Amino acid sequence: MSLTEWQAKEILCEIGRRVWVRNYVAANEGNFSYRLADDVVLCTPTLQSKGFLKTEDIVTVDMTGRKVGGIKEVTSEIRIHLEIYKQRNDMRAVIHAHPPFATAFAVVKHPLPRCVLPEVEIFLGEIPIVDYATPGTQEVADVVRPFLSDFTAFLLANHGALTIGKDPEDAYFKMEIVEEYCRILLYTRLLDGYTQISEENLSELLEIKKQLGIPDRRLRPGADRSCATPAPAPGTPDTPPAIDRPAIDALVRQILREKGLV
Ligand SMILES: [Zn+2]
């Protein structure tokens, strides 16, 4: 059953509430869209909190970016949304947000490791870090374009995260998984670092992925199925900043004392 335009707008409003409640955006940040038909794209308005959207706030554009419905002004990031729909006919929704853990990795530009969590491998796969580009410009579409055929989740350097999906919920779930993955990776830095599953384990996950019909470039013949972490981008520090364990321990003791727990 195909959705009515009103139902599709309701879904985008619900995505906005979830993105805002989970602190994936601050103030008026973030934008998302839904390609409802080949030449009909619903998208969020500019300069408005995504946590309180009403259906009448959603703007409709055609595939050239021309506004064909709605009273608000369209998001300044509409170019990257339309570029994605042009390159990926199988993808019908795009979400861009600034979730804090993913954005921290995008700022530090440390490549996300492979072969750590099964859900990440199955539902996302590899997550590249795309070069910085000024938000709202054509440059954002230009830097993301080379990655679009192979990936569905991206970290945007010094900016945030971007996910694409077959519908808005699919794209939103990917954003949740990216953020959760980055949160867990950060926690591992406080412990002894992460461990990885084997390349044989990865092959089994890719087989599950194939059965689920989720595309992954590693399913192509002769593809690299290595668990090695991708090389850092040029200009990235070689090693992560060292954890100052005595300072962290002292801080934890101080907090516990202040709360009267020790
Ligand atoms: Zn942004």
PDB file of N, CA and C in Angstrom, residues 117-182:
ATOM      1  N   LEU A 117      31.339  -5.286  15.929  1.00  0.00           N
ATOM      2  CA  LEU A 117      29.981  -5.658  16.343  1.00  0.00           C
ATOM      3  C   LEU A 117      29.199  -6.233  15.153  1.00  0.00           C
ATOM      4  N   PRO A 118      28.536  -7.383  15.350  1.00  0.00           N
ATOM      5  CA  PRO A 118      27.794  -8.008  14.238  1.00  0.00           C
ATOM      6  C   PRO A 118      26.719  -7.112  13.633  1.00  0.00           C
ATOM      7  N   GLU A 119      25.968  -6.388  14.483  1.00  0.00           N
ATOM      8  CA  GLU A 119      24.876  -5.551  13.960  1.00  0.00           C
ATOM      9  C   GLU A 119      25.410  -4.475  13.012  1.00  0.00           C
ATOM     10  N   VAL A 120      26.569  -3.951  13.367  1.00  0.00           N
ATOM     11  CA  VAL A 120      27.165  -2.907  12.522  1.00  0.00           C
ATOM     12  C   VAL A 120      27.540  -3.499  11.168  1.00  0.00           C
ATOM     13  N   GLU A 121      28.121  -4.684  11.173  1.00  0.00           N
ATOM     14  CA  GLU A 121      28.531  -5.309   9.911  1.00  0.00           C
ATOM     15  C   GLU A 121      27.318  -5.641   9.044  1.00  0.00           C
ATOM     16  N   ILE A 122      26.246  -6.125   9.668  1.00  0.00           N
ATOM     17  CA  ILE A 122      25.083  -6.557   8.877  1.00  0.00           C
ATOM     18  C   ILE A 122      24.263  -5.352   8.400  1.00  0.00           C
ATOM     19  N   PHE A 123      23.952  -4.443   9.288  1.00  0.00           N
ATOM     20  CA  PHE A 123      23.009  -3.382   8.911  1.00  0.00           C
ATOM     21  C   PHE A 123      23.684  -2.131   8.336  1.00  0.00           C
ATOM     22  N   LEU A 124      24.971  -1.964   8.590  1.00  0.00           N
ATOM     23  CA  LEU A 124      25.679  -0.802   8.030  1.00  0.00           C
ATOM     24  C   LEU A 124      26.820  -1.213   7.119  1.00  0.00           C
ATOM     25  N   GLY A 125      27.704  -2.077   7.590  1.00  0.00           N
ATOM     26  CA  GLY A 125      28.942  -2.348   6.852  1.00  0.00           C
ATOM     27  C   GLY A 125      29.965  -1.285   7.195  1.00  0.00           C
ATOM     28  N   GLU A 126      30.858  -1.026   6.266  1.00  0.00           N
ATOM     29  CA  GLU A 126      31.902  -0.036   6.532  1.00  0.00           C
ATOM     30  C   GLU A 126      31.295   1.377   6.565  1.00  0.00           C
ATOM     31  N   ILE A 127      31.895   2.233   7.389  1.00  0.00           N
ATOM     32  CA  ILE A 127      31.388   3.607   7.535  1.00  0.00           C
ATOM     33  C   ILE A 127      32.543   4.562   7.227  1.00  0.00           C
ATOM     34  N   PRO A 128      32.600   5.105   6.024  1.00  0.00           N
ATOM     35  CA  PRO A 128      33.733   5.977   5.679  1.00  0.00           C
ATOM     36  C   PRO A 128      33.624   7.352   6.331  1.00  0.00           C
ATOM     37  N   ILE A 129      34.763   8.008   6.482  1.00  0.00           N
ATOM     38  CA  ILE A 129      34.786   9.417   6.897  1.00  0.00           C
ATOM     39  C   ILE A 129      35.012  10.246   5.637  1.00  0.00           C
ATOM     40  N   VAL A 130      34.039  11.088   5.347  1.00  0.00           N
ATOM     41  CA  VAL A 130      34.071  11.904   4.135  1.00  0.00           C
ATOM     42  C   VAL A 130      34.702  13.250   4.465  1.00  0.00           C
ATOM     43  N   ASP A 131      35.506  13.778   3.534  1.00  0.00           N
ATOM     44  CA  ASP A 131      36.194  15.054   3.753  1.00  0.00           C
ATOM     45  C   ASP A 131      35.231  16.176   4.138  1.00  0.00           C
ATOM     46  N   TYR A 132      35.734  17.132   4.882  1.00  0.00           N
ATOM     47  CA  TYR A 132      34.931  18.288   5.266  1.00  0.00           C
ATOM     48  C   TYR A 132      34.526  19.112   4.045  1.00  0.00           C
ATOM     49  N   ALA A 133      33.314  19.628   4.078  1.00  0.00           N
ATOM     50  CA  ALA A 133      32.844  20.591   3.074  1.00  0.00           C
ATOM     51  C   ALA A 133      31.911  21.563   3.796  1.00  0.00           C
ATOM     52  N   THR A 134      31.857  22.789   3.334  1.00  0.00           N
ATOM     53  CA  THR A 134      31.026  23.793   4.002  1.00  0.00           C
ATOM     54  C   THR A 134      29.560  23.377   3.951  1.00  0.00           C
ATOM     55  N   PRO A 135      28.892  23.264   5.114  1.00  0.00           N
ATOM     56  CA  PRO A 135      27.481  22.848   5.120  1.00  0.00           C
ATOM     57  C   PRO A 135      26.626  23.760   4.243  1.00  0.00           C
ATOM     58  N   GLY A 136      25.670  23.130   3.559  1.00  0.00           N
ATOM     59  CA  GLY A 136      24.727  23.909   2.753  1.00  0.00           C
ATOM     60  C   GLY A 136      25.223  24.238   1.356  1.00  0.00           C
ATOM     61  N   THR A 137      26.436  23.795   1.007  1.00  0.00           N
ATOM     62  CA  THR A 137      26.960  24.105  -0.327  1.00  0.00           C
ATOM     63  C   THR A 137      26.938  22.863  -1.217  1.00  0.00           C
ATOM     64  N   GLN A 138      27.129  23.103  -2.516  1.00  0.00           N
ATOM     65  CA  GLN A 138      27.231  22.009  -3.480  1.00  0.00           C
ATOM     66  C   GLN A 138      28.410  21.090  -3.159  1.00  0.00           C
ATOM     67  N   GLU A 139      29.411  21.673  -2.471  1.00  0.00           N
ATOM     68  CA  GLU A 139      30.628  20.931  -2.137  1.00  0.00           C
ATOM     69  C   GLU A 139      30.311  19.670  -1.318  1.00  0.00           C
ATOM     70  N   VAL A 140      29.269  19.748  -0.459  1.00  0.00           N
ATOM     71  CA  VAL A 140      28.913  18.574   0.359  1.00  0.00           C
ATOM     72  C   VAL A 140      28.523  17.416  -0.557  1.00  0.00           C
ATOM     73  N   ALA A 141      27.700  17.706  -1.563  1.00  0.00           N
ATOM     74  CA  ALA A 141      27.300  16.657  -2.518  1.00  0.00           C
ATOM     75  C   ALA A 141      28.521  16.147  -3.277  1.00  0.00           C
ATOM     76  N   ASP A 142      29.442  17.042  -3.610  1.00  0.00           N
ATOM     77  CA  ASP A 142      30.626  16.647  -4.387  1.00  0.00           C
ATOM     78  C   ASP A 142      31.534  15.696  -3.607  1.00  0.00           C
ATOM     79  N   VAL A 143      31.705  15.946  -2.295  1.00  0.00           N
ATOM     80  CA  VAL A 143      32.628  15.086  -1.539  1.00  0.00           C
ATOM     81  C   VAL A 143      31.990  13.745  -1.169  1.00  0.00           C
ATOM     82  N   VAL A 144      30.666  13.717  -1.059  1.00  0.00           N
ATOM     83  CA  VAL A 144      29.999  12.465  -0.687  1.00  0.00           C
ATOM     84  C   VAL A 144      29.788  11.565  -1.918  1.00  0.00           C
ATOM     85  N   ARG A 145      29.620  12.173  -3.094  1.00  0.00           N
ATOM     86  CA  ARG A 145      29.271  11.419  -4.304  1.00  0.00           C
ATOM     87  C   ARG A 145      30.136  10.172  -4.546  1.00  0.00           C
ATOM     88  N   PRO A 146      31.481  10.254  -4.438  1.00  0.00           N
ATOM     89  CA  PRO A 146      32.288   9.065  -4.745  1.00  0.00           C
ATOM     90  C   PRO A 146      32.012   7.871  -3.831  1.00  0.00           C
ATOM     91  N   PHE A 147      31.395   8.105  -2.674  1.00  0.00           N
ATOM     92  CA  PHE A 147      31.158   7.025  -1.707  1.00  0.00           C
ATOM     93  C   PHE A 147      29.766   6.404  -1.842  1.00  0.00           C
ATOM     94  N   LEU A 148      28.911   7.054  -2.618  1.00  0.00           N
ATOM     95  CA  LEU A 148      27.494   6.681  -2.584  1.00  0.00           C
ATOM     96  C   LEU A 148      27.192   5.290  -3.118  1.00  0.00           C
ATOM     97  N   SER A 149      27.985   4.805  -4.066  1.00  0.00           N
ATOM     98  CA  SER A 149      27.647   3.495  -4.641  1.00  0.00           C
ATOM     99  C   SER A 149      27.939   2.358  -3.670  1.00  0.00           C
ATOM    100  N   ASP A 150      28.813   2.592  -2.675  1.00  0.00           N
ATOM    101  CA  ASP A 150      29.266   1.483  -1.828  1.00  0.00           C
ATOM    102  C   ASP A 150      28.783   1.521  -0.387  1.00  0.00           C
ATOM    103  N   PHE A 151      28.291   2.658   0.098  1.00  0.00           N
ATOM    104  CA  PHE A 151      28.019   2.771   1.528  1.00  0.00           C
ATOM    105  C   PHE A 151      26.632   3.378   1.789  1.00  0.00           C
ATOM    106  N   THR A 152      26.126   3.154   3.027  1.00  0.00           N
ATOM    107  CA  THR A 152      24.825   3.729   3.397  1.00  0.00           C
ATOM    108  C   THR A 152      24.904   4.542   4.692  1.00  0.00           C
ATOM    109  N   ALA A 153      26.093   4.624   5.270  1.00  0.00           N
ATOM    110  CA  ALA A 153      26.286   5.459   6.470  1.00  0.00           C
ATOM    111  C   ALA A 153      27.645   6.135   6.352  1.00  0.00           C
ATOM    112  N   PHE A 154      27.696   7.407   6.710  1.00  0.00           N
ATOM    113  CA  PHE A 154      28.902   8.195   6.497  1.00  0.00           C
ATOM    114  C   PHE A 154      29.132   9.108   7.695  1.00  0.00           C
ATOM    115  N   LEU A 155      30.392   9.304   8.066  1.00  0.00           N
ATOM    116  CA  LEU A 155      30.743  10.381   8.984  1.00  0.00           C
ATOM    117  C   LEU A 155      31.238  11.540   8.131  1.00  0.00           C
ATOM    118  N   LEU A 156      30.744  12.729   8.406  1.00  0.00           N
ATOM    119  CA  LEU A 156      31.161  13.919   7.670  1.00  0.00           C
ATOM    120  C   LEU A 156      32.183  14.657   8.532  1.00  0.00           C
ATOM    121  N   ALA A 157      33.414  14.724   8.065  1.00  0.00           N
ATOM    122  CA  ALA A 157      34.504  15.281   8.876  1.00  0.00           C
ATOM    123  C   ALA A 157      34.147  16.661   9.416  1.00  0.00           C
ATOM    124  N   ASN A 158      34.436  16.863  10.711  1.00  0.00           N
ATOM    125  CA  ASN A 158      34.185  18.146  11.383  1.00  0.00           C
ATOM    126  C   ASN A 158      32.748  18.623  11.233  1.00  0.00           C
ATOM    127  N   HIS A 159      31.812  17.676  11.137  1.00  0.00           N
ATOM    128  CA  HIS A 159      30.435  18.083  10.903  1.00  0.00           C
ATOM    129  C   HIS A 159      29.430  17.149  11.593  1.00  0.00           C
ATOM    130  N   GLY A 160      29.257  15.915  11.138  1.00  0.00           N
ATOM    131  CA  GLY A 160      28.227  15.060  11.727  1.00  0.00           C
ATOM    132  C   GLY A 160      28.138  13.724  11.016  1.00  0.00           C
ATOM    133  N   ALA A 161      26.920  13.218  10.883  1.00  0.00           N
ATOM    134  CA  ALA A 161      26.718  11.899  10.274  1.00  0.00           C
ATOM    135  C   ALA A 161      25.580  11.962   9.267  1.00  0.00           C
ATOM    136  N   LEU A 162      25.599  11.009   8.340  1.00  0.00           N
ATOM    137  CA  LEU A 162      24.595  10.952   7.273  1.00  0.00           C
ATOM    138  C   LEU A 162      24.263   9.480   7.041  1.00  0.00           C
ATOM    139  N   THR A 163      22.965   9.161   6.993  1.00  0.00           N
ATOM    140  CA  THR A 163      22.580   7.780   6.694  1.00  0.00           C
ATOM    141  C   THR A 163      21.497   7.788   5.623  1.00  0.00           C
ATOM    142  N   ILE A 164      21.461   6.704   4.847  1.00  0.00           N
ATOM    143  CA  ILE A 164      20.445   6.594   3.798  1.00  0.00           C
ATOM    144  C   ILE A 164      19.762   5.235   3.920  1.00  0.00           C
ATOM    145  N   GLY A 165      18.479   5.184   3.525  1.00  0.00           N
ATOM    146  CA  GLY A 165      17.749   3.938   3.685  1.00  0.00           C
ATOM    147  C   GLY A 165      16.635   3.793   2.679  1.00  0.00           C
ATOM    148  N   LYS A 166      16.014   2.618   2.674  1.00  0.00           N
ATOM    149  CA  LYS A 166      14.932   2.362   1.720  1.00  0.00           C
ATOM    150  C   LYS A 166      13.653   3.092   2.135  1.00  0.00           C
ATOM    151  N   ASP A 167      13.582   3.530   3.391  1.00  0.00           N
ATOM    152  CA  ASP A 167      12.478   4.368   3.866  1.00  0.00           C
ATOM    153  C   ASP A 167      12.989   5.140   5.088  1.00  0.00           C
ATOM    154  N   PRO A 168      12.218   6.112   5.607  1.00  0.00           N
ATOM    155  CA  PRO A 168      12.751   6.942   6.701  1.00  0.00           C
ATOM    156  C   PRO A 168      13.147   6.146   7.944  1.00  0.00           C
ATOM    157  N   GLU A 169      12.381   5.118   8.292  1.00  0.00           N
ATOM    158  CA  GLU A 169      12.733   4.360   9.492  1.00  0.00           C
ATOM    159  C   GLU A 169      14.050   3.604   9.300  1.00  0.00           C
ATOM    160  N   ASP A 170      14.253   3.060   8.107  1.00  0.00           N
ATOM    161  CA  ASP A 170      15.503   2.366   7.795  1.00  0.00           C
ATOM    162  C   ASP A 170      16.685   3.326   7.956  1.00  0.00           C
ATOM    163  N   ALA A 171      16.565   4.525   7.399  1.00  0.00           N
ATOM    164  CA  ALA A 171      17.650   5.519   7.519  1.00  0.00           C
ATOM    165  C   ALA A 171      17.838   5.925   8.975  1.00  0.00           C
ATOM    166  N   TYR A 172      16.724   6.071   9.715  1.00  0.00           N
ATOM    167  CA  TYR A 172      16.816   6.462  11.123  1.00  0.00           C
ATOM    168  C   TYR A 172      17.491   5.371  11.960  1.00  0.00           C
ATOM    169  N   PHE A 173      17.112   4.111  11.729  1.00  0.00           N
ATOM    170  CA  PHE A 173      17.746   3.013  12.479  1.00  0.00           C
ATOM    171  C   PHE A 173      19.249   2.989  12.226  1.00  0.00           C
ATOM    172  N   LYS A 174      19.636   3.274  10.986  1.00  0.00           N
ATOM    173  CA  LYS A 174      21.075   3.305  10.679  1.00  0.00           C
ATOM    174  C   LYS A 174      21.764   4.405  11.491  1.00  0.00           C
ATOM    175  N   MET A 175      21.101   5.554  11.623  1.00  0.00           N
ATOM    176  CA  MET A 175      21.680   6.635  12.430  1.00  0.00           C
ATOM    177  C   MET A 175      21.836   6.172  13.886  1.00  0.00           C
ATOM    178  N   GLU A 176      20.830   5.470  14.405  1.00  0.00           N
ATOM    179  CA  GLU A 176      20.936   4.958  15.783  1.00  0.00           C
ATOM    180  C   GLU A 176      22.114   3.998  15.907  1.00  0.00           C
ATOM    181  N   ILE A 177      22.274   3.127  14.920  1.00  0.00           N
ATOM    182  CA  ILE A 177      23.353   2.130  15.002  1.00  0.00           C
ATOM    183  C   ILE A 177      24.718   2.814  14.913  1.00  0.00           C
ATOM    184  N   VAL A 178      24.854   3.795  14.031  1.00  0.00           N
ATOM    185  CA  VAL A 178      26.131   4.538  13.930  1.00  0.00           C
ATOM    186  C   VAL A 178      26.471   5.174  15.276  1.00  0.00           C
ATOM    187  N   GLU A 179      25.489   5.860  15.849  1.00  0.00           N
ATOM    188  CA  GLU A 179      25.741   6.579  17.100  1.00  0.00           C
ATOM    189  C   GLU A 179      26.068   5.606  18.236  1.00  0.00           C
ATOM    190  N   GLU A 180      25.312   4.508  18.302  1.00  0.00           N
ATOM    191  CA  GLU A 180      25.556   3.526  19.356  1.00  0.00           C
ATOM    192  C   GLU A 180      26.946   2.900  19.197  1.00  0.00           C
ATOM    193  N   TYR A 181      27.318   2.631  17.949  1.00  0.00           N
ATOM    194  CA  TYR A 181      28.637   2.048  17.686  1.00  0.00           C
ATOM    195  C   TYR A 181      29.742   3.001  18.163  1.00  0.00           C
ATOM    196  N   CYS A 182      29.603   4.272  17.825  1.00  0.00           N
ATOM    197  CA  CYS A 182      30.624   5.239  18.227  1.00  0.00           C
ATOM    198  C   CYS A 182      30.660   5.397  19.748  1.00  0.00           C
TER     199      CYS A 182
END
